[in-house]
mmCIF file of C-alpha atoms and ligand atoms in Angstrom:
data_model
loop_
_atom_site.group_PDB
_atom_site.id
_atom_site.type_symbol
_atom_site.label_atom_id
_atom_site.label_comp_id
_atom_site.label_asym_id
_atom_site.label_seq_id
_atom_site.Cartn_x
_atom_site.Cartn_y
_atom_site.Cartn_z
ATOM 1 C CA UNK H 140 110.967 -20.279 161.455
ATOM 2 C CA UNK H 141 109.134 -17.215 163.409
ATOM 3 C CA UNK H 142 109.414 -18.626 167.223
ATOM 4 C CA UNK H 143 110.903 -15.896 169.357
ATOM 5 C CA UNK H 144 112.018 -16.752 172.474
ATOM 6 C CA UNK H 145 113.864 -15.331 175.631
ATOM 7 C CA UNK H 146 117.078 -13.841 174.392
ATOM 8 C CA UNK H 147 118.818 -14.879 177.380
ATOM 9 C CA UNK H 148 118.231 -18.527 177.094
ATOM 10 C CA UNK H 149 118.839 -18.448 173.544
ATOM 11 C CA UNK H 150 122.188 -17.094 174.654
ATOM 12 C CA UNK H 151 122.561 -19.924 177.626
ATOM 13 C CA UNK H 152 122.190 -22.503 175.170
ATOM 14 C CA UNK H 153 124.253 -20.855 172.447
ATOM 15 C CA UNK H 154 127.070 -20.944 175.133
ATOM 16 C CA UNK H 155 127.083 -24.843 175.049
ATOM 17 C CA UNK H 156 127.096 -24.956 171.445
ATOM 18 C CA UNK H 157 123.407 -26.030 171.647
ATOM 19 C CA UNK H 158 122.093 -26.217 167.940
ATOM 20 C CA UNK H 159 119.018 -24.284 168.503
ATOM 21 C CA UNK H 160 115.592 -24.523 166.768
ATOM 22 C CA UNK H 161 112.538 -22.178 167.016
ATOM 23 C CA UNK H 162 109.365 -24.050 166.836
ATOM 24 C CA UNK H 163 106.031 -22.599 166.530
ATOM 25 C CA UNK H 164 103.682 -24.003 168.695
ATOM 26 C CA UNK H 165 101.547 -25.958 166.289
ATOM 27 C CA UNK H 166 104.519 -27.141 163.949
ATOM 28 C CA UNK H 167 106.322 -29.365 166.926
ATOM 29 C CA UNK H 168 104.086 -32.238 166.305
ATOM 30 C CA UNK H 169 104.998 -32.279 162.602
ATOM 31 C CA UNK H 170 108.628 -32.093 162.942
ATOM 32 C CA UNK H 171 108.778 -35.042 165.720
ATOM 33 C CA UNK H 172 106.924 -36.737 163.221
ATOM 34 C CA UNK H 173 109.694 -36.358 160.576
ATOM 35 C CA UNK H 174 112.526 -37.230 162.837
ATOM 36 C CA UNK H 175 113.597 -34.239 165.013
ATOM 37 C CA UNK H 176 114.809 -35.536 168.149
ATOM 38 C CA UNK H 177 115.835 -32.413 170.469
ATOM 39 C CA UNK H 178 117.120 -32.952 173.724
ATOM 40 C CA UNK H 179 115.713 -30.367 175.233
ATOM 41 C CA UNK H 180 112.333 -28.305 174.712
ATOM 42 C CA UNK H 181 112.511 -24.737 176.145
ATOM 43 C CA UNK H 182 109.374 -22.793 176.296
ATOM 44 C CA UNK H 183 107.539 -19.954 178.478
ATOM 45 C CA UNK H 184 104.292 -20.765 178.830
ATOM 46 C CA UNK H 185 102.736 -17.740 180.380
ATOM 47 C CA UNK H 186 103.090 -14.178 179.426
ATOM 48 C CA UNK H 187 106.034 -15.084 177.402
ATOM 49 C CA UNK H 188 108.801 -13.211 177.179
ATOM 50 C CA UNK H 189 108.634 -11.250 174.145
ATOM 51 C CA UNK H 190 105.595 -12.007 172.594
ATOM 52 C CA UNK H 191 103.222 -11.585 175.996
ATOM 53 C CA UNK H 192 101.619 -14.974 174.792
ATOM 54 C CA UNK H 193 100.218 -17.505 177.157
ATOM 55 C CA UNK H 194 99.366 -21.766 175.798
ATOM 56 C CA UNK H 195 96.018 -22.793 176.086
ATOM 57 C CA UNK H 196 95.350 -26.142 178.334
ATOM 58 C CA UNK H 197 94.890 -28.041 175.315
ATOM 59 C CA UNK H 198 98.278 -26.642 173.433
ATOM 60 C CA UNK H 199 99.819 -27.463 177.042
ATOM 61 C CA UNK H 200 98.388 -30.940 177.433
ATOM 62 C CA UNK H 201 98.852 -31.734 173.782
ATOM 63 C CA UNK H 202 102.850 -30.917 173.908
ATOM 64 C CA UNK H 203 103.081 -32.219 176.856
ATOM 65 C CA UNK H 204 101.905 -35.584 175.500
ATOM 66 C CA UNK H 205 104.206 -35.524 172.814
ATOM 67 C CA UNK H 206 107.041 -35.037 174.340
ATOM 68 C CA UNK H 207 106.178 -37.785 176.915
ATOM 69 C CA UNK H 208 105.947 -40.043 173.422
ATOM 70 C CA UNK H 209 109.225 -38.964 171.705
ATOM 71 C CA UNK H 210 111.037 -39.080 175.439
ATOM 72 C CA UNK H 211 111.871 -35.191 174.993
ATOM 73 C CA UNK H 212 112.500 -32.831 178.203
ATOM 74 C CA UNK H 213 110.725 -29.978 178.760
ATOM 75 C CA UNK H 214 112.243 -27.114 180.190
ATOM 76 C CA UNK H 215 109.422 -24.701 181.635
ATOM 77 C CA UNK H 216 110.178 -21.408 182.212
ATOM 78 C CA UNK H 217 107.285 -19.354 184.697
ATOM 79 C CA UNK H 218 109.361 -16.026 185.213
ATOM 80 C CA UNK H 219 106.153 -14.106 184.311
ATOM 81 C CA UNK H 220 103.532 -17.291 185.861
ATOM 82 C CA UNK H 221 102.918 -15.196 188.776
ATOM 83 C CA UNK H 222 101.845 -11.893 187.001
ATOM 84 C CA UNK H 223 98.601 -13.134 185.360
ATOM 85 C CA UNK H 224 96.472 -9.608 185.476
ATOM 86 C CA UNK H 225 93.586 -11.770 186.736
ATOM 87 C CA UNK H 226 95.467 -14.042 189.310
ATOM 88 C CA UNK H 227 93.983 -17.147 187.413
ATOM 89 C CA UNK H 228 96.467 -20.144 186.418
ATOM 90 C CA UNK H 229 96.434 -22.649 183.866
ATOM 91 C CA UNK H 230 98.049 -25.752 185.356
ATOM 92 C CA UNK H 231 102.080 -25.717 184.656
ATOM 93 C CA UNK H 232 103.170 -27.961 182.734
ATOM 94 C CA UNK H 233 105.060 -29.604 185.452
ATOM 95 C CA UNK H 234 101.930 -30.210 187.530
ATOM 96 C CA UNK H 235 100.895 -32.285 183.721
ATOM 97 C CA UNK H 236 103.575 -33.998 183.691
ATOM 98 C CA UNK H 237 106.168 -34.470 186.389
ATOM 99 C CA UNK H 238 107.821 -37.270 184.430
ATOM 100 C CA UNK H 239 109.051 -35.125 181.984
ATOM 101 C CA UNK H 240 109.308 -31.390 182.843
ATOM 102 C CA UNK H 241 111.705 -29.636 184.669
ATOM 103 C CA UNK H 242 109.934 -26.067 185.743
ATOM 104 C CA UNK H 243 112.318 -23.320 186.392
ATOM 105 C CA UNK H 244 111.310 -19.848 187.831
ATOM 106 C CA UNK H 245 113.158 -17.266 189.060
ATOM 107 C CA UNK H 246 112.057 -14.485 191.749
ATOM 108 C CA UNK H 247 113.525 -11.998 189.523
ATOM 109 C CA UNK H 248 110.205 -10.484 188.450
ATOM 110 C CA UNK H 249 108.401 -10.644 191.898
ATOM 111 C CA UNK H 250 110.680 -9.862 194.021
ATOM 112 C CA UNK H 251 114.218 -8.554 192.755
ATOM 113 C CA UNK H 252 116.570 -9.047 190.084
ATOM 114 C CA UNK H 253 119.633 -8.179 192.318
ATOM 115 C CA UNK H 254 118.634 -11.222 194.498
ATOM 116 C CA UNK H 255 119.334 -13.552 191.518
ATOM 117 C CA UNK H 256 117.196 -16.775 193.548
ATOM 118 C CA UNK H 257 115.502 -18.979 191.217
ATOM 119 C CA UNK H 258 114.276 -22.318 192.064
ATOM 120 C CA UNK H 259 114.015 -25.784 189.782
ATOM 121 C CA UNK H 260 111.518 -28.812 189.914
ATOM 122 C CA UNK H 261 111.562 -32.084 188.379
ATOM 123 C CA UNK H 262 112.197 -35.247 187.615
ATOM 124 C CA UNK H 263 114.715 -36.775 190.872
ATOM 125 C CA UNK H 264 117.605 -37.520 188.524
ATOM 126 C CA UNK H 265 117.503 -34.383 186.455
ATOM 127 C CA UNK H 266 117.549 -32.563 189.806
ATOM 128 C CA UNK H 267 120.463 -33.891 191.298
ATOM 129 C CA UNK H 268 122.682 -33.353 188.636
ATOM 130 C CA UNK H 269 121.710 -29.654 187.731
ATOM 131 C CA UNK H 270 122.487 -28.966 192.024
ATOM 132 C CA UNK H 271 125.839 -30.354 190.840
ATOM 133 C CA UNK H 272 126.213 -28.052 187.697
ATOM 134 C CA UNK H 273 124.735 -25.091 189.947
ATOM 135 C CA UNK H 274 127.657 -25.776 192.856
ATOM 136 C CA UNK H 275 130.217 -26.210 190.093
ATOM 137 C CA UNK H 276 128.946 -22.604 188.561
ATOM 138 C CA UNK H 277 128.233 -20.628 192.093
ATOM 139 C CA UNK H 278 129.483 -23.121 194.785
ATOM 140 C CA UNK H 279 126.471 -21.502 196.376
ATOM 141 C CA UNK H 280 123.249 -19.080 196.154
ATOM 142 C CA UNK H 281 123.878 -15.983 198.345
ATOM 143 C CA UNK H 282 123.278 -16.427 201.794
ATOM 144 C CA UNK H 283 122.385 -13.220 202.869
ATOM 145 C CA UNK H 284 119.536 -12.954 199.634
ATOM 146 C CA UNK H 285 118.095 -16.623 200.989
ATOM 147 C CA UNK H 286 117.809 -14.847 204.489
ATOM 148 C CA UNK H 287 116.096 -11.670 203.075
ATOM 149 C CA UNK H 288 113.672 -13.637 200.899
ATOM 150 C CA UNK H 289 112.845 -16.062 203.294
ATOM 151 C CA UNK H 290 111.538 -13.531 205.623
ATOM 152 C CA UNK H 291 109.855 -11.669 202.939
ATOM 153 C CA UNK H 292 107.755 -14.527 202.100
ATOM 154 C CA UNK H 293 107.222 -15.604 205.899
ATOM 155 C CA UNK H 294 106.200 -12.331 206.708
ATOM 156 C CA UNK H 295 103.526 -12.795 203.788
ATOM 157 C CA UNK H 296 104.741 -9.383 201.981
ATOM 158 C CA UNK H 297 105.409 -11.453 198.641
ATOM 159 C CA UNK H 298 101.637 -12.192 198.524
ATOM 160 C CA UNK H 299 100.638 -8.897 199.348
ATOM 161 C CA UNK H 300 103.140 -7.456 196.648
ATOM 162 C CA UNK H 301 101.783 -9.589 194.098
ATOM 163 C CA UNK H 302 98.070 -8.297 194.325
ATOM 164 C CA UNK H 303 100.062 -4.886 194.315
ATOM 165 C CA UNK H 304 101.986 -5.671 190.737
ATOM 166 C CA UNK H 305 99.516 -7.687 188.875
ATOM 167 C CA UNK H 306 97.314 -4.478 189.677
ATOM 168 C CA UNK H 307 100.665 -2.228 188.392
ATOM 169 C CA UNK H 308 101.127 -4.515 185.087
ATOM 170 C CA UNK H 309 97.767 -4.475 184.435
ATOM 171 C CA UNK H 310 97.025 -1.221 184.371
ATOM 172 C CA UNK H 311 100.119 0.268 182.630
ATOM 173 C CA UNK H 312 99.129 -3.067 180.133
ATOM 174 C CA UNK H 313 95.688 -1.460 179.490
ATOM 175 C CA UNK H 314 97.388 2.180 179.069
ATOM 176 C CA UNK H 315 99.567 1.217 176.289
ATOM 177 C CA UNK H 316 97.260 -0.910 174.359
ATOM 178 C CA UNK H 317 94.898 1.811 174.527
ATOM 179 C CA UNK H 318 98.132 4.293 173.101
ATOM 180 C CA UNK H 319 98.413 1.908 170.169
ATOM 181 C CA UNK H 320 94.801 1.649 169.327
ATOM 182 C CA UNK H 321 95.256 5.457 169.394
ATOM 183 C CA UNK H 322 97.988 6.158 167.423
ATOM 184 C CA UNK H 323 99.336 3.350 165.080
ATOM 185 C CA UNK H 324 99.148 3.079 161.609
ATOM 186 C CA UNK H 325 96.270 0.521 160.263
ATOM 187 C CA UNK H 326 98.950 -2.033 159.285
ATOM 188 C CA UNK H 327 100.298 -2.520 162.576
ATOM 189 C CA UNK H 328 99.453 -5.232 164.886
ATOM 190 C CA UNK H 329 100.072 -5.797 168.650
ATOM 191 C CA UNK H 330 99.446 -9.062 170.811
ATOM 192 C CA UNK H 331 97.415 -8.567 173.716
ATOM 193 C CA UNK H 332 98.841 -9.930 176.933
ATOM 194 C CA UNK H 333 96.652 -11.048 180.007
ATOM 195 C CA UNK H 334 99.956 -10.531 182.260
ATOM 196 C CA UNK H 335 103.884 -10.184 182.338
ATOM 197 C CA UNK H 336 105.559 -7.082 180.984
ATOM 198 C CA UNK H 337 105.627 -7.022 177.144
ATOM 199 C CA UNK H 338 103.237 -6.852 173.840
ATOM 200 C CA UNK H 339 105.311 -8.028 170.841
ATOM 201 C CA UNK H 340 104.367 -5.573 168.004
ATOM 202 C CA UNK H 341 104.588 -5.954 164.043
ATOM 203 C CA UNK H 342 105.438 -2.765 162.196
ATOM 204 C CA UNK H 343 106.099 -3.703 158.600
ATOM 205 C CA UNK H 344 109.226 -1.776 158.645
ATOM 206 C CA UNK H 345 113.308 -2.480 160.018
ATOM 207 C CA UNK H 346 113.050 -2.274 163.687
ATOM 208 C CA UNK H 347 116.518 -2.456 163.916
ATOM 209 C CA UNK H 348 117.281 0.116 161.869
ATOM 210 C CA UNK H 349 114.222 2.250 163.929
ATOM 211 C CA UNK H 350 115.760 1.657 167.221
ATOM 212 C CA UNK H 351 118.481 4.785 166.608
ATOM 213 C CA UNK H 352 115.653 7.048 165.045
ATOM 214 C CA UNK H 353 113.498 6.219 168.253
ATOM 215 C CA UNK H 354 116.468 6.277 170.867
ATOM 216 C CA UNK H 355 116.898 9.819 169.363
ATOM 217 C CA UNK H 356 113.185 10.650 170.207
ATOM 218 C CA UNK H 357 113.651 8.966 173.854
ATOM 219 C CA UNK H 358 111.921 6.095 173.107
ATOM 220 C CA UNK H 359 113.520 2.384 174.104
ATOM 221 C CA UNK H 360 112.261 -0.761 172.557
ATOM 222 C CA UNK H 361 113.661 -4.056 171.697
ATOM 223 C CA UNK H 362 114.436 -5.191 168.082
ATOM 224 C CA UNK H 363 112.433 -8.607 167.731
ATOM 225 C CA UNK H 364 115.747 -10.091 165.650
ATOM 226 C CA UNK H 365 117.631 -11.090 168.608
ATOM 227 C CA UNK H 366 114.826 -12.975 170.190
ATOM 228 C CA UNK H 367 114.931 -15.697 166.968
ATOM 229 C CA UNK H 368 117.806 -18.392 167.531
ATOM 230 C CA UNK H 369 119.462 -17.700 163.960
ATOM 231 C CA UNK H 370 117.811 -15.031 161.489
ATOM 232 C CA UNK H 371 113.855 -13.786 161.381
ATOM 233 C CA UNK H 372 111.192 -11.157 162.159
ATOM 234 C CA UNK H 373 113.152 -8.155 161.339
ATOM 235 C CA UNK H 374 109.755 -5.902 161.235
ATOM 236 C CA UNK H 375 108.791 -7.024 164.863
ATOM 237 C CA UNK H 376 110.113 -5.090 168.487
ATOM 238 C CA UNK H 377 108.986 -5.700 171.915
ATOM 239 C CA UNK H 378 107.185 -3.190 174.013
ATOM 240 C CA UNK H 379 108.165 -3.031 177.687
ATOM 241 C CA UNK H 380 104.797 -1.731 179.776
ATOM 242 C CA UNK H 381 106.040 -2.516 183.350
ATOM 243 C CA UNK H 382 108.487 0.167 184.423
ATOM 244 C CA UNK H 383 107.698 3.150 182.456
ATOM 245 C CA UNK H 384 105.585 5.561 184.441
ATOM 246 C CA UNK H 385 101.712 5.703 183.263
ATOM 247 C CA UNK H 386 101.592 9.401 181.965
ATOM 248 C CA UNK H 387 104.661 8.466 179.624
ATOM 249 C CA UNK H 388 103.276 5.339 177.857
ATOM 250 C CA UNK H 389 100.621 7.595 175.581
ATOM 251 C CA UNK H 390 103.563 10.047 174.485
ATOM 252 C CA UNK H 391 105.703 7.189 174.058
ATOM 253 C CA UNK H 392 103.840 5.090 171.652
ATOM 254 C CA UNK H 393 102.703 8.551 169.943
ATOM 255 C CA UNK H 394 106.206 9.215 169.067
ATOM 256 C CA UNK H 395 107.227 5.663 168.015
ATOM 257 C CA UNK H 396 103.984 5.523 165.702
ATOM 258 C CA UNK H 397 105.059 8.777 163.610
ATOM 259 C CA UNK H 398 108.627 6.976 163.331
ATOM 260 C CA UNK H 399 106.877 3.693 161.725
ATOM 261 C CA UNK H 400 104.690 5.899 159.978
ATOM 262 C CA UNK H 401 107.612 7.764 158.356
ATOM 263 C CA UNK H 402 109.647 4.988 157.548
ATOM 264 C CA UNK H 403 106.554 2.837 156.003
ATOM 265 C CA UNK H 404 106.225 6.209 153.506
ATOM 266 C CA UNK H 405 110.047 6.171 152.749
ATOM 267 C CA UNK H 406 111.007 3.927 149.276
HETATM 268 C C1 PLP Q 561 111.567 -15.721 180.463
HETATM 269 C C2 PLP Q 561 112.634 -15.288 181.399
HETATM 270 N N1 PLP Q 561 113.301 -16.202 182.109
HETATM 271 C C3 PLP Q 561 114.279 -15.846 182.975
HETATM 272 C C4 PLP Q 561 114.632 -14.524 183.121
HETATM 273 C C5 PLP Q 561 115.825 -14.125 183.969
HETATM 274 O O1 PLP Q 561 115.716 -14.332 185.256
HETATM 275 P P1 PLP Q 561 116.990 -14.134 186.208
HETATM 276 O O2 PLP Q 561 117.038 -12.696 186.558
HETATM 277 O O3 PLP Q 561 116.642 -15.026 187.339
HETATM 278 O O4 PLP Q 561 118.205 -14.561 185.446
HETATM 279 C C6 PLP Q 561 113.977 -13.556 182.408
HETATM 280 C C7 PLP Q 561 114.378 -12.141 182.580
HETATM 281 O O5 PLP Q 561 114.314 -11.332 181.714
HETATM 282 C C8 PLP Q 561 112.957 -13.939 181.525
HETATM 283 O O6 PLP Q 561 112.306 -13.025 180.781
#
């Protein structure tokens, strides 16, 4: 089924031996109909991470709803929530439906990876036991990171920074969808994000077996295989805008559009 999702959890729940199911938006009612029963529902709902996408309210209060009915948790993922090029929100899914969501988000992407501070909301019972899991798996977040991004926020620089990167994202967004317009074939298409860091991009041709062709021209993408728990979209890759520098992003697309070009001519 074509539902990529965040490598990383995929990987996290791999680790317990999770059996792992992508499901397209639209198809979960279907399948709860005909008996699935997961335990757990993961899902990004803003500016997701690869595709860029963001749920509408009535996807969010629709799944919601259903999971509610078939007594499924939702894991909610907001690493991107923040980065919405035009500061507006879409209610969480946790504010929909406290029962049954746990919302995780991470300050990662607004303020720094190295930190590694996240922070977890839900349900009372859910909570208590994943403070257990964390103090069996860390004993403890950092002290000295708590310190530094406690007076980061106090001091009111987190705001300040995030005017600063949805401003960044947003233009650098705009740049390289602007690049493909320019330069890719007519069979291509793109997803056009409204925040977060990535545009999830359909070529029609192996990405995997682009990714040496276009590391050899200096250009870096990610092969959309990996983001499918088990086997699919072979022909997509993710597009990072958010740390390459603006005057690269036109060059950069230019040169990975003549490698999909040439490999859409080869037999
Ligand atoms: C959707 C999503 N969740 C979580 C993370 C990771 O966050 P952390 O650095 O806190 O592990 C990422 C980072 O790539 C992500 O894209």
């Amino acid at each position: 089924m074509m539902a990529p999702t965040y490598l990383g959890a995929i990987m996290a729940f791999d680790s317990f031996e999770a059996d792992v199911v992508g499901v397209p938006v639209d198809a979960l009612a279907r399948l709860l109909q005909d008996g699935l029963r997961p335990k757990l529902l993961y899902t990004i709902p803003e500016h997701q991470n690869p595709t860029g996408l963001t749920l509408s309210r009535e996807r969010r209060e629709a799944l919601v709803a259903l999971c509610r009915r078939y007594h499924v948790l939702v894991l909610e993922d907001v690493a991107y929530r923040e980065l919405g090029f035009d500061g507006e929100q879409l209610p969480s899914l946790w504010s929909l439906a406290p029962d049954v969501v746990v919302q995780a988000g991470t300050f990662s992407k607004i303020f720094f990876p190295g930190v590694r501070l996240g922070w977890a909301a839900g349900p009372a019972s859910v909570i208590a036991r994943m403070a257990i899991a964390k103090q069996n798996t860390d004993q403890c977040a950092g002290a000295l990171g708590q310190r530094l991004l406690e007076e980061y926020v106090r001091g009111g620089h987190l705001d300040d920074q995030l005017v600063r990167s949805r401003a960044l994202y947003a233009r650098r967004c705009a740049a390289m969808m602007a690049a493909l317009e320019a330069h890719m074939p007519d069979h291509v298409t793109w997803t056009r994000p409204r925040g977060g860091f990535f545009t999830w991009v359909e070529t029609g041709v192996d990405t995997v077996a682009l990714a040496a062709r276009a590391a050899a021209a200096k250009v870096a993408y990610v092969p959309g295989a990996p983001f499918h728990p088990g086997t699919g979209a072979g022909s997509a890759l993710r597009l990072s805008f958010s740390r390459v520098a603006d005057d690269e992003i036109d060059e950069g697309v230019r040169r990975l559009a003549d490698l999909i070009t040439t490999a859409s001519e080869e037999p």
